[in-house]
mmCIF file of C-alpha atoms in Angstrom:
data_model
loop_
_atom_site.group_PDB
_atom_site.id
_atom_site.type_symbol
_atom_site.label_atom_id
_atom_site.label_comp_id
_atom_site.label_asym_id
_atom_site.label_seq_id
_atom_site.Cartn_x
_atom_site.Cartn_y
_atom_site.Cartn_z
ATOM 1 C CA MET A 1 112.322 221.728 20.733
ATOM 2 C CA PRO A 2 110.777 218.816 18.893
ATOM 3 C CA ARG A 3 107.593 219.400 17.070
ATOM 4 C CA SER A 4 105.621 217.492 19.623
ATOM 5 C CA LYS A 5 106.588 220.023 22.380
ATOM 6 C CA ARG A 6 105.923 223.157 20.305
ATOM 7 C CA LEU A 7 102.738 225.209 20.904
ATOM 8 C CA LEU A 8 102.297 225.662 17.174
ATOM 9 C CA THR A 9 100.310 228.871 17.468
ATOM 10 C CA ASP A 10 100.058 231.902 15.086
ATOM 11 C CA GLU A 11 98.938 235.631 15.361
ATOM 12 C CA ARG A 12 95.351 234.385 15.564
ATOM 13 C CA SER A 13 95.809 232.168 18.578
ATOM 14 C CA ASN A 14 94.410 232.820 22.078
ATOM 15 C CA ILE A 15 96.583 231.219 24.662
ATOM 16 C CA LEU A 16 95.941 230.292 28.328
ATOM 17 C CA VAL A 17 99.221 230.276 30.590
ATOM 18 C CA TYR A 18 98.446 228.814 33.936
ATOM 19 C CA MET A 19 101.338 228.332 36.367
ATOM 20 C CA THR A 20 101.200 226.934 39.909
ATOM 21 C CA GLY A 21 103.960 225.997 42.502
ATOM 22 C CA HIS A 22 106.256 227.463 44.981
ATOM 23 C CA GLY A 23 107.572 230.940 44.573
ATOM 24 C CA GLY A 24 108.380 234.338 45.894
ATOM 25 C CA ASN A 25 109.047 237.746 44.807
ATOM 26 C CA GLU A 26 109.252 237.737 41.133
ATOM 27 C CA PHE A 27 110.224 234.078 40.791
ATOM 28 C CA LEU A 28 108.593 230.643 40.620
ATOM 29 C CA LYS A 29 110.429 227.363 41.414
ATOM 30 C CA PHE A 30 110.296 224.068 39.525
ATOM 31 C CA GLN A 31 110.676 221.268 41.929
ATOM 32 C CA ASP A 32 113.382 223.135 43.940
ATOM 33 C CA ALA A 33 115.829 222.646 41.132
ATOM 34 C CA GLU A 34 115.245 225.546 38.680
ATOM 35 C CA GLU A 35 113.395 228.711 38.721
ATOM 36 C CA ILE A 36 111.729 231.281 36.264
ATOM 37 C CA GLY A 37 111.798 234.945 37.013
ATOM 38 C CA ALA A 38 109.562 237.791 36.037
ATOM 39 C CA PHE A 39 111.938 239.172 33.677
ATOM 40 C CA ASP A 40 112.346 235.719 32.044
ATOM 41 C CA LEU A 41 108.555 235.415 31.543
ATOM 42 C CA ALA A 42 108.281 238.932 30.193
ATOM 43 C CA HIS A 43 111.003 238.245 27.701
ATOM 44 C CA ALA A 44 109.332 234.956 26.686
ATOM 45 C CA PHE A 45 106.057 236.699 25.950
ATOM 46 C CA GLU A 46 107.979 239.532 24.116
ATOM 47 C CA GLN A 47 109.454 236.898 21.884
ATOM 48 C CA MET A 48 106.172 235.303 21.307
ATOM 49 C CA TRP A 49 104.609 238.725 20.171
ATOM 50 C CA GLU A 50 107.576 239.660 17.972
ATOM 51 C CA LYS A 51 107.388 236.154 16.183
ATOM 52 C CA LYS A 52 103.506 236.488 15.893
ATOM 53 C CA ARG A 53 102.815 233.305 18.186
ATOM 54 C CA TYR A 54 99.636 234.710 19.765
ATOM 55 C CA HIS A 55 96.713 237.039 19.494
ATOM 56 C CA GLU A 56 95.685 237.248 23.128
ATOM 57 C CA ILE A 57 97.058 235.699 26.345
ATOM 58 C CA LEU A 58 95.359 235.026 29.628
ATOM 59 C CA PHE A 59 98.097 234.628 32.196
ATOM 60 C CA MET A 60 97.159 233.078 35.619
ATOM 61 C CA ILE A 61 99.652 232.203 38.361
ATOM 62 C CA ASP A 62 99.082 230.608 41.662
ATOM 63 C CA THR A 63 102.104 230.763 44.216
ATOM 64 C CA CYS A 64 103.253 232.751 47.054
ATOM 65 C CA GLN A 65 103.612 236.450 45.986
ATOM 66 C CA ALA A 66 102.187 235.571 42.615
ATOM 67 C CA ASN A 67 101.094 239.044 41.531
ATOM 68 C CA THR A 68 104.839 240.002 41.311
ATOM 69 C CA MET A 69 105.348 237.648 38.451
ATOM 70 C CA TYR A 70 103.309 239.698 36.019
ATOM 71 C CA SER A 71 104.903 243.053 37.169
ATOM 72 C CA ARG A 72 107.569 242.940 34.384
ATOM 73 C CA LEU A 73 105.113 242.188 31.460
ATOM 74 C CA ASP A 74 105.172 244.888 28.783
ATOM 75 C CA SER A 75 103.911 243.008 25.755
ATOM 76 C CA PRO A 76 100.359 243.928 24.411
ATOM 77 C CA ASN A 77 97.207 241.823 24.504
ATOM 78 C CA ILE A 78 97.784 240.030 27.783
ATOM 79 C CA ILE A 79 95.366 239.908 30.726
ATOM 80 C CA ALA A 80 97.171 238.691 33.930
ATOM 81 C CA THR A 81 95.915 237.556 37.237
ATOM 82 C CA GLY A 82 97.463 236.066 40.308
ATOM 83 C CA SER A 83 96.689 234.505 43.736
ATOM 84 C CA SER A 84 98.424 236.833 46.153
ATOM 85 C CA GLU A 85 100.198 240.187 46.583
ATOM 86 C CA LEU A 86 103.714 240.993 47.447
ATOM 87 C CA ASP A 87 104.844 239.502 50.886
ATOM 88 C CA GLU A 88 101.710 237.496 50.923
ATOM 89 C CA SER A 89 101.430 233.607 50.912
ATOM 90 C CA SER A 90 99.068 231.446 48.767
ATOM 91 C CA TYR A 91 97.407 228.640 50.683
ATOM 92 C CA SER A 92 96.423 225.107 49.825
ATOM 93 C CA HIS A 93 92.724 223.917 50.083
ATOM 94 C CA HIS A 94 92.883 220.425 51.334
ATOM 95 C CA ALA A 95 95.135 217.450 51.855
ATOM 96 C CA ASP A 96 94.722 213.907 50.704
ATOM 97 C CA ASN A 97 94.852 211.254 53.348
ATOM 98 C CA ASP A 98 96.413 208.669 51.243
ATOM 99 C CA VAL A 99 98.963 210.874 49.757
ATOM 100 C CA GLY A 100 99.595 212.872 52.965
ATOM 101 C CA VAL A 101 100.104 216.344 51.153
ATOM 102 C CA ALA A 102 97.994 219.049 49.856
ATOM 103 C CA VAL A 103 96.726 218.310 46.302
ATOM 104 C CA ILE A 104 95.238 221.621 45.226
ATOM 105 C CA ASP A 105 95.801 225.262 46.173
ATOM 106 C CA ARG A 106 92.743 227.511 47.152
ATOM 107 C CA TYR A 107 93.056 229.890 44.337
ATOM 108 C CA THR A 108 93.108 226.926 41.733
ATOM 109 C CA TYR A 109 90.351 225.179 43.572
ATOM 110 C CA TYR A 110 87.960 228.021 43.368
ATOM 111 C CA ASN A 111 88.929 228.775 39.735
ATOM 112 C CA LEU A 112 87.968 225.222 38.927
ATOM 113 C CA GLU A 113 84.802 225.471 40.964
ATOM 114 C CA PHE A 114 83.492 228.583 38.890
ATOM 115 C CA LEU A 115 84.447 226.827 35.655
ATOM 116 C CA GLU A 116 82.579 223.596 36.574
ATOM 117 C CA SER A 117 79.476 225.269 37.944
ATOM 118 C CA GLN A 118 79.103 228.354 35.634
ATOM 119 C CA VAL A 119 80.596 227.342 32.251
ATOM 120 C CA ARG A 120 78.397 224.527 31.218
ATOM 121 C CA ASP A 121 79.389 224.335 27.462
ATOM 122 C CA MET A 122 81.201 226.147 24.759
ATOM 123 C CA ASN A 123 78.314 228.420 24.170
ATOM 124 C CA SER A 124 78.518 230.004 27.739
ATOM 125 C CA GLN A 125 78.465 233.655 27.879
ATOM 126 C CA LYS A 126 80.439 233.960 31.119
ATOM 127 C CA THR A 127 83.189 236.522 30.963
ATOM 128 C CA VAL A 128 86.653 236.925 32.301
ATOM 129 C CA GLY A 129 85.437 239.847 34.471
ATOM 130 C CA GLU A 130 82.808 237.468 36.153
ATOM 131 C CA LEU A 131 85.462 235.060 36.897
ATOM 132 C CA PHE A 132 87.665 237.643 38.490
ATOM 133 C CA ASP A 133 84.741 238.926 40.443
ATOM 134 C CA SER A 134 84.350 235.557 42.056
ATOM 135 C CA TYR A 135 87.636 235.877 43.850
ATOM 136 C CA ASP A 136 86.841 236.320 47.591
ATOM 137 C CA PHE A 137 89.499 236.666 50.412
ATOM 138 C CA ASP A 138 87.381 234.664 52.763
ATOM 139 C CA LYS A 139 87.628 231.609 50.290
ATOM 140 C CA ILE A 140 91.192 232.225 48.860
ATOM 141 C CA HIS A 141 92.708 233.557 52.101
ATOM 142 C CA SER A 142 94.770 235.921 49.897
ATOM 143 C CA ASN A 143 94.330 239.039 47.759
ATOM 144 C CA ALA A 144 94.077 237.986 44.185
ATOM 145 C CA GLY A 145 95.351 240.615 41.685
ATOM 146 C CA VAL A 146 94.537 241.386 38.206
ATOM 147 C CA ARG A 147 96.245 243.634 35.503
ATOM 148 C CA TYR A 148 94.370 245.115 32.583
ATOM 149 C CA ASP A 149 96.604 247.645 31.332
ATOM 150 C CA LEU A 150 98.264 245.676 28.520
ATOM 151 C CA PHE A 151 94.959 244.635 26.890
ATOM 152 C CA PRO A 152 93.312 246.868 24.347
ATOM 153 C CA GLY A 153 90.553 248.868 25.848
ATOM 154 C CA GLY A 154 91.890 248.361 29.265
ATOM 155 C CA ALA A 155 89.614 246.870 32.093
ATOM 156 C CA ASP A 156 86.475 247.184 30.033
ATOM 157 C CA GLY A 157 87.969 245.284 27.057
ATOM 158 C CA ALA A 158 89.590 242.620 29.060
ATOM 159 C CA ARG A 159 86.607 241.949 31.379
ATOM 160 C CA SER A 160 84.233 241.462 28.515
ATOM 161 C CA ARG A 161 86.284 238.685 26.968
ATOM 162 C CA LEU A 162 84.434 235.298 27.086
ATOM 163 C CA ILE A 163 86.042 232.793 29.307
ATOM 164 C CA THR A 164 85.589 230.181 26.523
ATOM 165 C CA ASP A 165 87.952 232.299 24.315
ATOM 166 C CA PHE A 166 90.870 230.831 26.525
ATOM 167 C CA PHE A 167 89.444 227.821 28.366
ATOM 168 C CA GLY A 168 88.718 224.886 25.983
ATOM 169 C CA ASN A 169 87.898 226.958 22.910
ATOM 170 C CA ILE A 170 88.327 225.454 19.379
ATOM 171 C CA GLN A 171 88.898 228.219 16.905
ATOM 172 C CA LYS A 172 87.884 227.703 13.213
ATOM 173 C CA VAL A 173 90.958 226.584 11.101
ATOM 174 C CA GLU A 174 91.516 227.995 7.701
ATOM 175 C CA VAL A 175 92.618 225.109 5.298
ATOM 176 C CA ASP A 176 94.914 225.810 2.523
ATOM 177 C CA GLN A 177 92.901 225.794 -0.910
ATOM 178 C CA GLY A 178 95.311 223.681 -2.690
ATOM 179 C CA GLN A 179 95.338 220.896 -0.096
ATOM 180 C CA ASP A 180 91.413 221.205 0.051
ATOM 181 C CA GLN A 181 91.051 220.637 -3.679
ATOM 182 C CA VAL A 182 93.396 217.606 -3.737
ATOM 183 C CA LEU A 183 91.371 216.183 -0.891
ATOM 184 C CA GLU A 184 88.168 216.761 -2.678
ATOM 185 C CA GLU A 185 89.713 215.022 -5.997
ATOM 186 C CA GLU A 186 90.662 212.070 -3.849
ATOM 187 C CA LEU A 187 87.424 211.660 -2.307
ATOM 188 C CA LEU A 188 85.753 211.999 -5.676
ATOM 189 C CA GLY A 189 87.957 209.245 -7.102
ATOM 190 C CA LEU A 190 87.314 207.000 -3.952
ATOM 191 C CA SER A 191 83.556 207.417 -4.506
ATOM 192 C CA LYS A 192 83.808 206.466 -7.985
ATOM 193 C CA THR A 193 85.721 203.309 -7.097
ATOM 194 C CA ILE A 194 83.191 202.417 -4.532
ATOM 195 C CA ALA A 195 80.365 202.837 -7.027
ATOM 196 C CA LEU A 196 82.030 200.580 -9.562
ATOM 197 C CA LEU A 197 82.503 197.865 -6.999
ATOM 198 C CA ARG A 198 79.024 197.969 -5.939
ATOM 199 C CA GLU A 199 77.901 197.720 -9.588
ATOM 200 C CA LYS A 200 80.098 194.708 -10.046
ATOM 201 C CA ASP A 201 78.946 193.019 -6.852
ATOM 202 C CA ALA A 202 75.256 193.635 -8.146
ATOM 203 C CA GLU A 203 75.841 192.111 -11.354
ATOM 204 C CA GLN A 204 77.451 189.202 -9.708
ATOM 205 C CA VAL A 205 74.444 188.616 -7.313
ATOM 206 C CA ALA A 206 72.006 188.961 -10.344
ATOM 207 C CA ALA A 207 74.020 186.389 -12.248
ATOM 208 C CA LYS A 208 73.962 183.916 -9.380
ATOM 209 C CA ARG A 209 70.224 184.432 -8.902
ATOM 210 C CA ALA A 210 69.771 183.860 -12.793
ATOM 211 C CA ASN A 211 71.870 180.580 -12.556
ATOM 212 C CA SER A 212 70.060 179.322 -9.542
ATOM 213 C CA SER A 213 66.673 179.936 -11.225
ATOM 214 C CA THR A 214 67.565 177.905 -14.325
ATOM 215 C CA PRO A 215 66.562 174.060 -14.063
ATOM 216 C CA SER A 216 69.500 171.863 -14.211
ATOM 217 C CA VAL A 217 69.485 168.575 -16.323
ATOM 218 C CA PRO A 218 71.222 165.827 -14.593
ATOM 219 C CA VAL A 219 73.761 164.043 -16.916
ATOM 220 C CA SER A 220 74.684 160.521 -16.194
ATOM 221 C CA ALA A 221 77.824 158.871 -17.531
ATOM 222 C CA PRO A 222 77.291 155.660 -19.776
ATOM 223 C CA THR A 223 77.827 152.507 -17.945
ATOM 224 C CA ASP A 224 79.956 150.891 -20.580
ATOM 225 C CA THR A 225 82.416 153.867 -20.610
ATOM 226 C CA ALA A 226 82.760 153.766 -16.686
ATOM 227 C CA ALA A 227 83.350 149.915 -16.982
ATOM 228 C CA GLY A 228 85.988 150.404 -19.727
ATOM 229 C CA SER A 229 87.743 152.953 -17.616
ATOM 230 C CA ALA A 230 87.746 150.546 -14.720
ATOM 231 C CA ARG A 231 88.968 147.731 -16.995
ATOM 232 C CA LYS A 232 91.894 149.881 -18.264
ATOM 233 C CA VAL A 233 92.952 150.957 -14.729
ATOM 234 C CA GLN A 234 92.883 147.446 -13.564
ATOM 235 C CA GLY A 235 95.075 146.450 -16.502
ATOM 236 C CA ALA A 236 97.838 148.750 -15.811
ATOM 237 C CA THR A 237 101.068 147.375 -14.859
ATOM 238 C CA ALA A 238 102.731 148.678 -11.663
ATOM 239 C CA LEU A 239 106.203 150.175 -11.992
ATOM 240 C CA THR A 240 108.549 147.914 -10.030
ATOM 241 C CA THR A 241 112.062 148.312 -8.884
ATOM 242 C CA ASP A 242 113.400 146.141 -11.745
ATOM 243 C CA ASN A 243 111.501 147.712 -14.394
ATOM 244 C CA TRP A 244 112.811 151.124 -13.351
ATOM 245 C CA LEU A 245 116.489 149.928 -13.228
ATOM 246 C CA THR A 246 116.090 148.445 -16.650
ATOM 247 C CA ARG A 247 114.762 151.602 -18.152
ATOM 248 C CA LYS A 248 117.440 153.697 -16.451
ATOM 249 C CA ALA A 249 120.154 151.452 -17.938
ATOM 250 C CA VAL A 250 118.592 151.893 -21.416
ATOM 251 C CA GLY A 251 118.493 155.607 -21.013
ATOM 252 C CA ALA A 252 122.142 155.747 -19.919
ATOM 253 C CA THR A 253 123.253 153.520 -22.907
ATOM 254 C CA ALA A 254 121.459 155.875 -25.336
ATOM 255 C CA ILE A 255 123.112 158.898 -23.847
ATOM 256 C CA VAL A 256 126.533 157.227 -24.043
ATOM 257 C CA GLY A 257 125.821 156.317 -27.654
ATOM 258 C CA CYS A 258 124.892 159.905 -28.598
ATOM 259 C CA VAL A 259 127.978 161.216 -26.987
ATOM 260 C CA ALA A 260 130.208 158.595 -28.813
ATOM 261 C CA LEU A 261 128.349 159.511 -32.206
ATOM 262 C CA TRP A 262 129.080 163.266 -31.598
ATOM 263 C CA GLY A 263 132.853 162.561 -30.909
ATOM 264 C CA LEU A 264 133.179 160.444 -34.084
ATOM 265 C CA GLY A 265 131.643 163.112 -36.209
ATOM 266 C CA ALA A 266 134.049 165.653 -34.736
ATOM 267 C CA LEU A 267 137.011 163.504 -35.660
ATOM 268 C CA LEU A 268 135.683 162.953 -39.170
ATOM 269 C CA GLU A 269 135.351 166.599 -39.902
ATOM 270 C CA LYS A 270 139.021 167.108 -38.966
#
């Protein structure tokens, strides 16, 4: 996969995997063309754990018989929840009159409602357990399920996790010390350059102010010099076509003479 489509996570990363669509017993369809099964999902999470691609995963799925999709998971540090049990449908919430189809499912709708109303900012202390407790059959119209056994500490450990650990959380990133030092050196050099430019600019401004404060003495050119220059310009002879042709002929004659003298000298040397 190209780098732009990679998750680029490591063993310190918390990951939210949210899947929604049409499905059935241990499978989820992708636009009626392809599907992923519960064993495929379990294998993917297993590969991620072996390659140290996550620290903890919150897996949520909204589809018919959704809870069967996490039945095959066996990798550690996973909290899983789904919208409906085996042989149970998952229902949509409402349809859009312009589009003419349902635009959101009930399970997803009430998850979003809880997040928007209860989790105000990144300092929220709302836990995953409180989110799960908000699931109500009368609202979702199906039995949402939760799996805690893969998580360290079981139900207590999983339910105490903050929602912001998975939804919209920004973890602190450790920057390589070598790169950090290079960046500091570049910033220091840039600040020195800016300081020098400011000093030069201040000096130029001071010099301009000093020049503007010094009284200027007007200097007038002598009248006779200006008159003499005018007389010289008026006495100049314009270069006509005849003069130009004459000078050209003289120059060509001189060149031919030089060539002839050079040839004569060469003959005499022989």
